[in-house]
XYZ file of C-alpha atoms in Angstrom:
711
model
C -19.991 16.468 -11.942
C -20.586 19.108 -9.322
C -19.520 19.403 -5.722
C -21.019 21.151 -2.777
C -19.735 24.136 -0.904
C -18.026 23.489 2.380
C -20.132 23.422 5.515
C -19.126 26.078 7.979
C -17.405 24.673 11.040
C -15.714 26.049 14.100
C -13.879 29.240 13.248
C -10.122 28.998 13.834
C -7.265 31.363 13.197
C -4.674 30.571 10.566
C -4.807 28.814 7.234
C -5.726 25.284 8.292
C -9.372 24.851 7.341
C -9.263 27.231 4.367
C -9.141 26.152 0.734
C -5.762 26.284 -1.018
C -4.786 25.142 -4.476
C -1.983 22.608 -4.646
C 1.439 24.106 -4.034
C 2.859 21.883 -6.804
C -0.104 22.426 -9.125
C 1.672 24.699 -11.604
C 4.583 22.274 -11.896
C 2.191 19.425 -12.662
C 0.181 21.173 -15.356
C 3.287 22.618 -17.045
C 5.259 19.365 -17.021
C 7.951 20.584 -14.651
C 6.954 17.904 -12.144
C 8.503 14.647 -13.283
C 7.298 11.204 -12.372
C 9.484 8.150 -11.773
C 9.488 6.984 -15.390
C 10.340 10.446 -16.736
C 13.515 11.375 -14.842
C 16.663 11.228 -17.039
C 19.835 9.360 -16.055
C 23.131 9.214 -17.941
C 23.809 5.760 -19.319
C 20.330 4.505 -18.523
C 19.481 0.911 -19.477
C 15.978 -0.496 -19.595
C 14.596 -3.713 -18.170
C 11.511 -5.605 -19.337
C 9.952 -8.306 -17.197
C 8.972 -11.654 -18.670
C 5.953 -13.238 -16.984
C 4.889 -16.872 -16.894
C 2.273 -18.098 -19.331
C 1.253 -21.060 -17.159
C -0.668 -21.005 -13.882
C 1.270 -23.687 -12.008
C 4.438 -25.684 -12.504
C 8.212 -25.393 -12.849
C 10.580 -23.605 -15.189
C 12.389 -26.244 -17.209
C 14.611 -23.923 -19.259
C 15.218 -20.285 -20.125
C 16.815 -20.048 -23.568
C 18.879 -16.905 -23.166
C 21.378 -17.530 -25.972
C 19.353 -16.240 -28.926
C 18.104 -13.251 -26.954
C 21.581 -12.180 -25.805
C 22.543 -11.916 -29.459
C 19.735 -9.479 -30.264
C 20.530 -5.758 -30.818
C 21.118 -3.769 -27.648
C 20.551 -6.624 -25.198
C 22.843 -6.386 -22.175
C 21.770 -9.248 -19.917
C 18.965 -11.614 -18.999
C 18.334 -12.298 -15.330
C 16.434 -15.397 -14.197
C 16.422 -17.974 -11.387
C 19.609 -19.541 -12.673
C 21.825 -16.463 -12.370
C 20.056 -13.955 -10.106
C 21.507 -13.098 -6.672
C 19.969 -14.752 -3.628
C 17.685 -12.523 -1.567
C 16.778 -12.488 2.105
C 13.036 -12.907 2.686
C 12.892 -14.220 6.246
C 12.049 -10.944 7.941
C 9.144 -8.790 9.063
C 9.128 -5.314 7.558
C 8.168 -1.962 9.041
C 4.470 -2.594 8.342
C 4.574 -5.722 10.478
C 4.275 -8.283 7.686
C 6.648 -10.541 5.791
C 7.436 -9.610 2.182
C 5.325 -10.962 -0.646
C 7.629 -13.459 -2.441
C 6.308 -12.108 -5.737
C 8.662 -9.168 -5.201
C 11.624 -11.445 -4.377
C 12.092 -12.308 -8.024
C 14.008 -15.171 -9.644
C 14.740 -17.159 -6.471
C 13.640 -20.606 -7.655
C 12.046 -22.461 -10.540
C 8.541 -22.593 -9.078
C 5.578 -20.924 -10.845
C 2.582 -20.455 -8.516
C 0.305 -18.457 -10.839
C -0.040 -17.060 -14.341
C 1.869 -13.795 -14.679
C 4.635 -14.808 -12.247
C 7.950 -13.003 -13.029
C 10.394 -15.475 -14.575
C 13.035 -13.244 -16.189
C 14.207 -9.693 -16.808
C 15.676 -8.685 -20.161
C 17.860 -5.557 -20.037
C 18.763 -3.581 -23.138
C 19.913 -0.150 -24.248
C 16.387 1.006 -25.134
C 12.940 0.025 -23.894
C 11.983 -1.031 -27.410
C 14.948 -3.399 -27.643
C 14.205 -4.785 -24.193
C 10.576 -5.416 -25.060
C 11.366 -7.092 -28.376
C 13.903 -9.372 -26.722
C 11.582 -10.153 -23.808
C 8.846 -11.193 -26.197
C 11.331 -13.400 -28.055
C 12.631 -15.150 -24.923
C 11.623 -18.812 -24.906
C 10.775 -20.228 -21.485
C 9.793 -23.878 -21.201
C 7.596 -25.037 -18.330
C 6.639 -28.282 -16.735
C 2.956 -27.687 -16.084
C 1.025 -28.912 -13.068
C -2.727 -28.792 -12.296
C -3.959 -25.424 -11.077
C -6.945 -24.206 -9.100
C -8.345 -20.702 -9.550
C -11.948 -21.495 -8.608
C -13.004 -19.152 -5.812
C -16.116 -20.627 -4.211
C -17.887 -20.221 -0.893
C -17.573 -23.874 0.001
C -13.908 -24.357 -0.897
C -12.574 -27.088 1.412
C -9.236 -25.359 2.010
C -10.665 -22.108 3.398
C -9.167 -21.194 6.777
C -9.545 -18.350 9.310
C -6.708 -15.862 8.787
C -5.457 -13.063 11.000
C -4.470 -9.966 9.056
C -4.325 -6.465 10.490
C -7.453 -7.619 12.374
C -8.044 -10.866 14.291
C -9.657 -13.548 12.169
C -12.421 -14.439 14.610
C -14.251 -12.367 17.230
C -17.255 -13.786 19.081
C -19.475 -12.858 21.978
C -22.872 -14.159 23.058
C -24.965 -17.144 21.957
C -25.643 -16.504 18.292
C -28.102 -19.311 17.633
C -30.124 -18.574 20.774
C -30.453 -14.887 19.902
C -31.419 -15.671 16.314
C -34.080 -18.086 17.541
C -35.489 -15.433 19.871
C -35.544 -12.700 17.215
C -38.781 -11.399 15.706
C -37.058 -10.702 12.394
C -34.207 -12.736 10.902
C -32.159 -12.168 7.775
C -29.788 -14.772 6.323
C -28.163 -13.716 3.048
C -24.969 -14.115 1.019
C -23.315 -11.200 -0.790
C -20.446 -11.353 -3.268
C -17.960 -8.890 -4.687
C -15.575 -9.587 -7.614
C -11.843 -9.214 -8.052
C -11.052 -5.507 -8.405
C -7.869 -3.679 -9.468
C -6.218 -0.391 -8.508
C -5.763 0.959 -12.061
C -4.137 4.228 -10.997
C -3.044 6.646 -13.727
C 0.721 6.259 -13.303
C 2.106 2.750 -13.811
C 4.690 1.405 -11.382
C 8.200 2.511 -12.361
C 11.628 2.487 -10.721
C 15.216 3.351 -11.605
C 18.092 1.847 -9.610
C 21.627 3.289 -9.627
C 24.747 2.739 -7.538
C 26.529 5.971 -6.624
C 29.685 5.884 -4.535
C 28.811 2.569 -2.942
C 25.283 3.672 -2.130
C 22.117 2.361 -3.779
C 19.646 4.997 -4.918
C 16.212 4.101 -6.227
C 13.957 6.680 -7.868
C 10.514 5.215 -7.608
C 6.766 5.756 -7.512
C 5.684 4.533 -4.101
C 3.554 5.252 -1.056
C 6.414 5.405 1.415
C 10.102 5.908 0.684
C 11.280 4.674 4.085
C 9.043 1.626 3.672
C 10.595 0.685 0.333
C 14.135 1.566 1.486
C 13.721 -0.655 4.551
C 12.478 -3.567 2.421
C 15.305 -3.218 -0.112
C 17.975 -3.008 2.590
C 16.669 -6.154 4.250
C 16.158 -8.083 1.033
C 19.634 -7.290 -0.357
C 21.326 -7.533 3.088
C 22.525 -3.925 2.947
C 23.142 -1.490 5.756
C 20.085 0.812 5.976
C 22.341 3.834 5.490
C 23.445 2.419 2.124
C 19.964 2.731 0.582
C 18.182 5.896 -0.478
C 14.737 5.921 -2.094
C 13.204 9.013 -3.655
C 9.614 9.399 -4.806
C 8.617 13.022 -5.248
C 5.538 12.840 -7.475
C 3.179 9.865 -7.599
C 0.259 9.399 -9.941
C -1.925 7.378 -7.603
C -1.367 4.291 -5.509
C -4.471 3.165 -3.576
C -2.412 0.614 -1.609
C -0.483 -1.093 -4.405
C 2.697 0.984 -4.488
C 4.939 -0.737 -1.994
C 7.804 -3.110 -2.739
C 7.177 -4.901 -6.028
C 9.032 -6.949 -8.646
C 10.082 -3.938 -10.719
C 12.160 -2.279 -7.973
C 13.876 -5.510 -6.954
C 14.676 -6.553 -10.521
C 15.971 -3.054 -11.306
C 18.342 -3.236 -8.324
C 19.523 -6.686 -9.428
C 20.240 -5.440 -12.935
C 21.935 -2.222 -11.787
C 24.148 -4.305 -9.518
C 25.071 -6.690 -12.315
C 25.703 -4.014 -14.952
C 26.994 -1.204 -12.711
C 24.885 1.323 -14.548
C 21.418 2.787 -13.981
C 18.546 0.468 -14.894
C 14.882 1.411 -15.180
C 11.973 -1.033 -15.069
C 8.477 0.220 -15.899
C 5.490 -2.090 -15.677
C 2.971 -2.225 -18.477
C -0.715 -1.904 -17.700
C -1.192 -5.614 -18.367
C 1.709 -6.559 -16.091
C 0.177 -4.514 -13.293
C -2.829 -6.820 -13.254
C -0.677 -9.708 -12.017
C 2.265 -8.025 -10.254
C 0.920 -5.169 -8.159
C -1.889 -6.666 -6.116
C -5.643 -6.253 -6.271
C -8.744 -6.517 -4.092
C -9.692 -10.140 -3.658
C -13.198 -11.296 -4.511
C -15.308 -11.958 -1.444
C -18.188 -14.168 -0.432
C -19.895 -12.811 2.673
C -22.651 -14.405 4.697
C -24.618 -12.168 7.024
C -27.215 -13.250 9.551
C -29.118 -10.600 11.485
C -31.691 -11.069 14.183
C -33.761 -8.176 15.530
C -36.587 -7.562 17.943
C -39.924 -6.071 16.862
C -38.450 -2.584 17.247
C -35.549 -3.368 14.912
C -32.887 -3.445 17.592
C -30.295 -6.096 16.848
C -30.091 -9.168 19.034
C -27.768 -11.147 16.747
C -25.164 -10.114 14.182
C -23.054 -12.590 12.244
C -20.748 -11.478 9.436
C -18.408 -14.033 7.873
C -16.229 -13.127 4.915
C -14.117 -15.291 2.601
C -11.413 -14.063 0.216
C -8.783 -15.659 -1.992
C -5.021 -15.362 -1.640
C -1.977 -16.731 -3.441
C 0.025 -19.868 -2.704
C 3.065 -17.776 -1.763
C 1.605 -15.056 0.465
C -1.333 -15.071 2.818
C -3.361 -11.882 2.618
C -6.800 -11.372 4.085
C -9.399 -8.868 2.893
C -11.123 -8.314 6.264
C -14.658 -7.763 5.022
C -16.173 -8.718 8.371
C -14.172 -6.065 10.214
C -16.564 -3.195 9.525
C -19.318 -4.958 11.492
C -17.094 -4.791 14.588
C -17.320 -1.017 14.441
C -20.745 0.017 13.221
C -23.359 -2.038 15.086
C -23.654 -3.996 18.319
C -25.794 -6.969 19.281
C -26.117 -9.304 22.267
C -24.580 -12.007 20.096
C -21.896 -10.617 17.799
C -19.862 -13.029 15.653
C -17.464 -11.984 12.869
C -14.873 -14.012 10.976
C -12.457 -13.483 8.078
C -11.319 -16.530 6.108
C -9.052 -17.047 3.101
C -8.351 -19.812 0.611
C -5.031 -20.312 -1.190
C -5.310 -20.608 -4.974
C -3.098 -20.352 -8.070
C -3.708 -16.618 -8.283
C -1.515 -13.533 -7.794
C -1.240 -12.087 -4.317
C -3.974 -9.613 -3.394
C -3.032 -6.568 -1.362
C -4.346 -3.463 0.353
C -6.715 -1.520 -1.872
C -8.515 1.666 -0.922
C -10.626 0.913 2.187
C -9.382 -2.692 2.481
C -12.103 -4.743 4.150
C -14.434 -1.814 4.678
C -15.270 -1.328 0.979
C -16.570 -4.857 0.255
C -17.661 -5.417 3.842
C -19.848 -2.308 3.891
C -21.571 -3.412 0.683
C -22.690 -6.629 2.370
C -23.450 -5.204 5.806
C -25.250 -2.073 4.632
C -27.275 -4.031 2.079
C -28.272 -6.442 4.845
C -29.302 -3.570 7.136
C -31.601 -2.260 4.410
C -33.100 -5.708 3.930
C -33.711 -5.958 7.655
C -35.277 -2.488 7.739
C -37.743 -3.557 5.065
C -38.697 -6.682 7.002
C -39.162 -4.651 10.170
C -41.162 -1.957 8.384
C -38.755 0.690 9.637
C -37.108 3.487 7.682
C -33.492 2.507 6.828
C -32.020 5.549 8.548
C -34.173 5.081 11.625
C -33.097 1.438 11.889
C -29.451 2.469 11.871
C -30.023 5.165 14.464
C -31.797 2.699 16.743
C -28.714 0.506 16.616
C -26.179 3.174 17.484
C -23.794 1.616 20.059
C -22.709 3.475 23.190
C -19.309 1.723 23.269
C -17.199 -0.117 20.745
C -19.217 -3.259 19.858
C -16.159 -5.503 20.162
C -13.583 -3.455 22.040
C -15.923 -2.064 24.674
C -13.940 1.171 24.519
C -15.518 4.635 24.484
C -15.660 6.444 21.150
C -13.434 9.439 20.480
C -16.476 11.073 18.928
C -19.293 9.076 17.337
C -20.806 11.375 14.725
C -22.608 8.932 12.442
C -26.049 10.106 13.550
C -25.131 13.717 12.772
C -24.052 12.672 9.280
C -27.349 10.865 8.652
C -29.485 13.726 9.928
C -27.672 16.361 7.888
C -27.563 14.127 4.821
C -31.253 13.242 5.064
C -32.147 16.921 5.287
C -30.098 17.926 2.271
C -30.980 14.891 0.163
C -34.712 15.270 0.771
C -35.091 11.861 2.417
C -38.256 12.829 4.317
C -40.221 13.046 1.058
C -39.206 9.538 -0.040
C -41.984 7.037 -0.747
C -40.606 3.808 0.800
C -42.517 1.546 -1.586
C -40.227 0.026 -4.244
C -40.889 0.314 -7.950
C -43.414 3.166 -7.818
C -41.399 6.126 -9.157
C -41.301 6.138 -12.942
C -39.999 8.458 -15.599
C -40.769 7.068 -19.004
C -39.153 3.666 -19.232
C -36.936 4.387 -16.222
C -37.598 3.414 -12.631
C -36.230 5.781 -9.993
C -35.053 4.906 -6.519
C -33.025 6.248 -3.621
C -30.815 4.491 -1.108
C -28.514 5.186 1.785
C -25.694 3.512 3.714
C -23.333 4.172 6.590
C -19.589 4.650 6.284
C -16.821 4.111 8.802
C -13.040 3.887 8.652
C -10.481 3.715 11.482
C -8.644 6.871 12.452
C -5.102 5.804 13.223
C -1.755 7.506 13.699
C 1.715 5.989 13.524
C 5.099 7.420 14.541
C 6.882 9.725 12.143
C 9.879 12.019 12.151
C 10.203 15.487 10.667
C 12.776 18.260 10.475
C 11.935 21.967 10.380
C 14.638 24.521 9.548
C 14.554 28.264 10.096
C 16.467 29.736 7.141
C 18.465 32.981 7.256
C 16.130 34.611 4.706
C 13.123 34.280 7.018
C 11.631 31.232 5.345
C 11.169 27.767 6.822
C 11.955 24.403 5.262
C 10.134 21.232 6.269
C 11.602 17.846 5.426
C 9.569 14.697 5.957
C 9.414 11.332 4.208
C 5.765 11.795 3.327
C 4.194 10.679 0.060
C 1.677 12.691 -1.923
C -0.079 10.080 -4.051
C -2.441 12.665 -5.483
C -4.221 13.441 -2.227
C -2.848 16.953 -1.776
C -0.738 15.950 1.235
C 2.102 18.312 0.301
C -0.322 21.237 0.376
C -2.015 20.137 3.593
C 1.355 19.861 5.336
C 2.270 23.334 4.119
C -0.843 24.711 5.818
C -0.149 22.787 9.022
C 3.449 24.003 9.146
C 2.448 27.603 8.441
C 0.021 27.631 11.340
C 2.446 25.841 13.649
C 5.096 28.473 12.881
C 2.613 31.405 12.773
C 3.825 32.495 9.340
C 2.169 32.841 5.908
C 2.252 29.807 3.634
C 4.556 31.683 1.242
C 7.333 31.399 3.830
C 7.082 27.596 4.086
C 8.657 25.069 1.729
C 7.789 21.410 2.267
C 10.069 18.722 0.855
C 8.785 15.140 0.822
C 9.439 11.763 -0.767
C 13.039 11.091 0.319
C 14.010 8.294 2.711
C 17.032 10.349 3.807
C 14.592 12.596 5.678
C 14.042 9.838 8.232
C 11.320 7.281 8.966
C 7.691 8.278 8.525
C 4.269 6.737 8.102
C 3.332 5.624 4.588
C 0.513 7.179 2.578
C -2.058 4.586 3.550
C -4.746 3.720 6.041
C -6.017 7.322 5.874
C -3.246 7.987 8.393
C -0.615 9.787 6.341
C -1.480 13.449 6.826
C -2.452 12.879 10.452
C 0.837 11.141 11.285
C 3.000 13.602 9.354
C 1.209 16.682 10.693
C 1.780 15.458 14.242
C 5.545 15.253 13.604
C 5.663 18.667 11.939
C 3.721 20.249 14.805
C 6.180 18.820 17.329
C 9.256 20.036 15.435
C 7.759 23.457 14.795
C 6.840 23.923 18.454
C 10.398 23.199 19.577
C 11.851 25.417 16.876
C 9.728 28.363 17.977
C 11.054 27.924 21.503
C 14.623 28.074 20.207
C 14.132 31.137 18.055
C 15.035 34.360 19.846
C 12.619 37.212 19.065
C 14.470 39.707 16.934
C 17.521 37.458 16.815
C 19.434 36.387 13.730
C 19.536 32.961 12.165
C 23.007 31.603 11.287
C 23.861 30.891 7.622
C 23.308 27.168 8.092
C 19.888 27.805 9.632
C 18.440 26.324 12.800
C 17.038 22.833 12.461
C 14.874 20.879 14.869
C 13.988 17.220 14.385
C 11.027 15.495 15.980
C 10.071 11.901 16.631
C 6.457 11.285 17.636
C 6.913 7.694 18.811
C 6.385 8.533 22.483
C 3.511 10.943 21.865
C 1.625 8.563 19.591
C 2.147 5.678 21.994
C 0.609 7.679 24.819
C -2.752 8.118 23.090
C -5.721 7.323 25.275
C -7.541 4.060 24.590
C -10.601 4.948 22.571
C -12.342 3.803 19.415
C -11.402 6.316 16.707
C -13.135 6.442 13.360
C -14.169 8.719 10.583
C -17.862 8.336 9.724
C -20.161 9.125 6.867
C -23.678 8.803 5.489
C -23.980 8.009 1.786
C -27.081 8.819 -0.302
C -27.755 7.854 -3.927
C -30.518 8.285 -6.487
C -30.571 5.960 -9.493
C -32.534 5.573 -12.704
C -32.902 2.036 -14.049
C -33.803 1.529 -17.708
C -36.232 -1.404 -17.726
C -35.586 -2.161 -21.403
C -31.771 -2.185 -21.398
C -31.047 -2.887 -17.735
C -28.747 0.122 -17.557
C -28.365 1.752 -14.132
C -27.506 5.437 -13.972
C -26.578 7.212 -10.749
C -28.261 10.585 -11.050
C -26.974 12.124 -7.866
C -24.983 11.228 -4.791
C -24.511 13.008 -1.513
C -22.016 12.106 1.173
C -21.897 13.800 4.564
C -18.810 12.904 6.583
C -17.377 13.350 10.063
C -13.670 13.000 9.374
C -11.985 15.194 11.936
C -10.750 18.669 11.232
C -10.499 19.301 7.503
C -7.088 20.808 6.765
C -7.697 21.858 3.155
C -11.344 21.800 2.046
C -10.399 22.019 -1.629
C -8.324 18.854 -1.812
C -10.331 17.102 0.898
C -13.492 17.392 -1.135
C -11.639 15.934 -4.087
C -10.688 12.933 -1.977
C -14.220 12.356 -0.711
C -15.848 12.836 -4.106
C -13.231 10.565 -5.656
C -14.037 7.844 -3.156
C -17.747 8.155 -3.871
C -17.137 7.914 -7.619
C -15.097 4.795 -6.993
C -18.124 3.469 -5.107
C -20.235 4.037 -8.228
C -17.599 2.209 -10.249
C -17.556 -0.651 -7.744
C -21.340 -0.929 -7.740
C -21.903 -0.871 -11.490
C -18.721 -1.511 -13.475
C -15.619 -3.082 -11.952
C -15.126 -6.821 -12.351
C -11.985 -8.768 -13.222
C -12.827 -12.243 -14.520
C -10.363 -15.120 -14.361
C -10.258 -17.870 -16.990
C -10.399 -21.272 -15.305
C -8.487 -22.941 -18.145
C -5.460 -20.624 -18.282
C -5.635 -19.167 -14.775
C -5.164 -15.697 -16.243
C -7.539 -12.752 -16.450
C -9.717 -11.967 -19.428
C -9.010 -8.470 -20.733
C -6.261 -7.483 -18.303
C -6.249 -3.862 -19.449
C -8.406 -0.759 -19.203
C -10.375 -1.824 -22.265
C -11.491 -5.080 -20.687
C -11.587 -3.884 -17.080
C -14.301 -1.253 -16.901
C -14.159 1.728 -14.557
C -16.540 4.642 -14.212
C -15.842 7.426 -16.702
C -17.138 10.983 -16.976
C -20.303 9.792 -18.708
C -21.129 7.603 -15.705
C -20.873 10.389 -13.132
C -23.508 13.088 -12.735
C -23.943 15.136 -9.557
C -21.685 14.049 -6.681
C -21.645 16.208 -3.569
C -19.415 15.774 -0.544
C -19.568 17.797 2.632
C -18.870 17.317 6.313
C -19.898 18.102 9.850
C -17.487 19.621 12.334
C -15.941 16.695 14.238
C -12.283 17.230 15.219
C -10.404 14.565 17.137
C -9.822 16.063 20.600
C -6.629 14.059 21.113
C -4.922 15.042 17.854
C -2.788 18.229 17.815
C -4.530 19.413 14.631
C -7.817 17.564 15.122
C -7.348 15.334 12.056
C -8.936 11.888 11.705
C -8.574 10.920 8.033
C -10.435 11.230 4.729
C -8.632 9.078 2.170
C -10.839 6.004 2.380
C -14.094 6.773 4.183
C -15.509 8.394 1.025
C -15.602 4.997 -0.680
C -17.074 3.044 2.221
C -20.807 2.462 1.911
C -21.036 4.125 -1.501
C -21.627 0.887 -3.413
C -24.228 -0.195 -0.864
C -26.089 3.108 -1.221
C -26.276 2.541 -4.990
C -27.375 -1.077 -4.544
C -30.032 -0.036 -2.027
C -31.268 2.593 -4.472
C -31.530 -0.032 -7.231
C -33.617 -2.196 -4.891
C -35.891 0.774 -4.179
C -36.214 1.523 -7.888
C -36.933 -2.002 -9.132
C -38.091 -3.995 -6.133
C -35.270 -6.477 -6.814
C -32.361 -6.996 -4.429
C -28.940 -7.452 -6.038
C -26.532 -9.205 -3.692
C -23.674 -9.552 -6.202
C -21.558 -6.756 -7.641
C -21.333 -5.271 -10.148
C -24.985 -4.634 -10.956
C -24.561 -5.156 -14.682
C -27.365 -4.566 -17.214
C -27.642 -8.297 -17.926
C -28.108 -9.023 -14.233
C -30.793 -6.364 -13.972
C -32.683 -7.845 -16.912
C -32.315 -11.418 -15.672
C -33.554 -10.440 -12.202
C -36.765 -8.988 -13.577
C -38.884 -6.454 -11.721
C -41.488 -3.856 -12.631
C -41.876 -2.996 -16.299
C -43.432 0.059 -17.857
């Protein structure tokens, strides 16, 4: 894999915008940095979760007696002896808790893999052996895990976007259109599969609960635990210094709650670490989707009608929507514009946020449909998109805070060599391989949420920043170091950034591509006030000078505009006509994602998102067994992800597009790199073979079954 050099942008003084290796990099490669499951505690006990083997029913009995007599076993928690939890609340993210995390509250089993007990022992090996020996008897009931487009129980669901948005007469505009497309696209169930499994240790210390965890927001998890256990917020501290990936799944889960229960019962530290298989049912996933798109365009390709309706599955206990239709509300306008997100409740685990929630599957459908329409209109795919560039937000009607999609396409087309592309499908051959190229647009909201930060001037001339940020592998700790250094007008060597501790005060989670933007805003505010308080040439007292900031008022005063990061994705594929294998030979992504704080780690984020797009297009697919309700191969042997052999040349670069209303100019990069990537690959496969694949992943068997040109 190779990456491109950074495009030159507006020259600015300071270190923001220059490449810096991770400030914690040495600690990570030498093992000094410890993750949640590695940190030692005196007297540590170990919990092992027992999950249901049936997909629907009731727990009839939990036979704890034999297990309690096994070596090292300390206790077994289940619905018959666990403390009652509070779940009737709305957390800091504006949603109620997923009851999957509120473990052992009743005898109901809504899906296979539901937590039914926790066995705690002196060692993890003893806990596992006892958990596997625990006999749980169930009264089974019929289950339904069949996710189908025509499911009778599907309903519109509001999530972080409204379920239904409509304007104009859709049928009239479709009838008046010169070109009409009506197609259905599907994506499968997909899983986060980050490197570090979920792990948490709970300990009571002097009447205060401390949880050492791997999560995407310490104040988020602390708030949830305080509410669920009816504790004063000041009585809960959550620490999460190093995290080996999250992608949306590392919030409040069964392992933290069960660890707190056990630590409370035993009055000693208890650690619960999820296995890879347990993660497939306990930590959320991206729901499968069925998406219907209808497009109507005039002879010139300009859209008159756009309909995008998306269906996803959710659990019986928690209603979560994967808003696949949301991306259409941002990218393209039409006189008639109808979008809807629906969900159906099934006997399946709860889905959750997963990198680019909504945009990732939604862009596959929408950007595939745009390519299909371009072919019917006889217009180049990039030209069709440029002709449909909206002047205002298609749904909101608000002005854009920079709309740089066209710049991304023009720069990407130049560097990718798009002008020399023969638009005819199935004509480029190389031995038994057919070659093709494709493109797609990317968009992801640029948001900012209130955060607090503290900056201290130390007597030795250094500065300490404390903020409840989370670095889930993105390089946030390093980016914040650069931001603080520039805000204080000092070299980076004089700045120490401490993160991952709820005692530092409330802050935005690492999610929604909003973490670094939200945290940087708070650090800038605190640093500016601190500089005003520092007397030139004056001395700093032994305790230092500390300034705290709260950006609630500043963030709330943002002007009303549509804010997004944008991108243009390009892919070249080779399709083996004998085996059906698809290889991505090269990818290029050009993005407009605000001011880039650290080009080194930013490129890693963008390239990583694009690789995930390759994985989504060609590999990832979790398959559920209708008989048992459980997944086939719930591990990284059965669930395929792109590996080094699947990734050739991936280049990511950007155009200069800072947000004028942000104090640093940041928009966000965490998710836009994945959006549109799968569609670009799918469009390239269509160009190579002449066959359109509307269902992901594009497996070899599907390529062979679909047919197409042969050598």
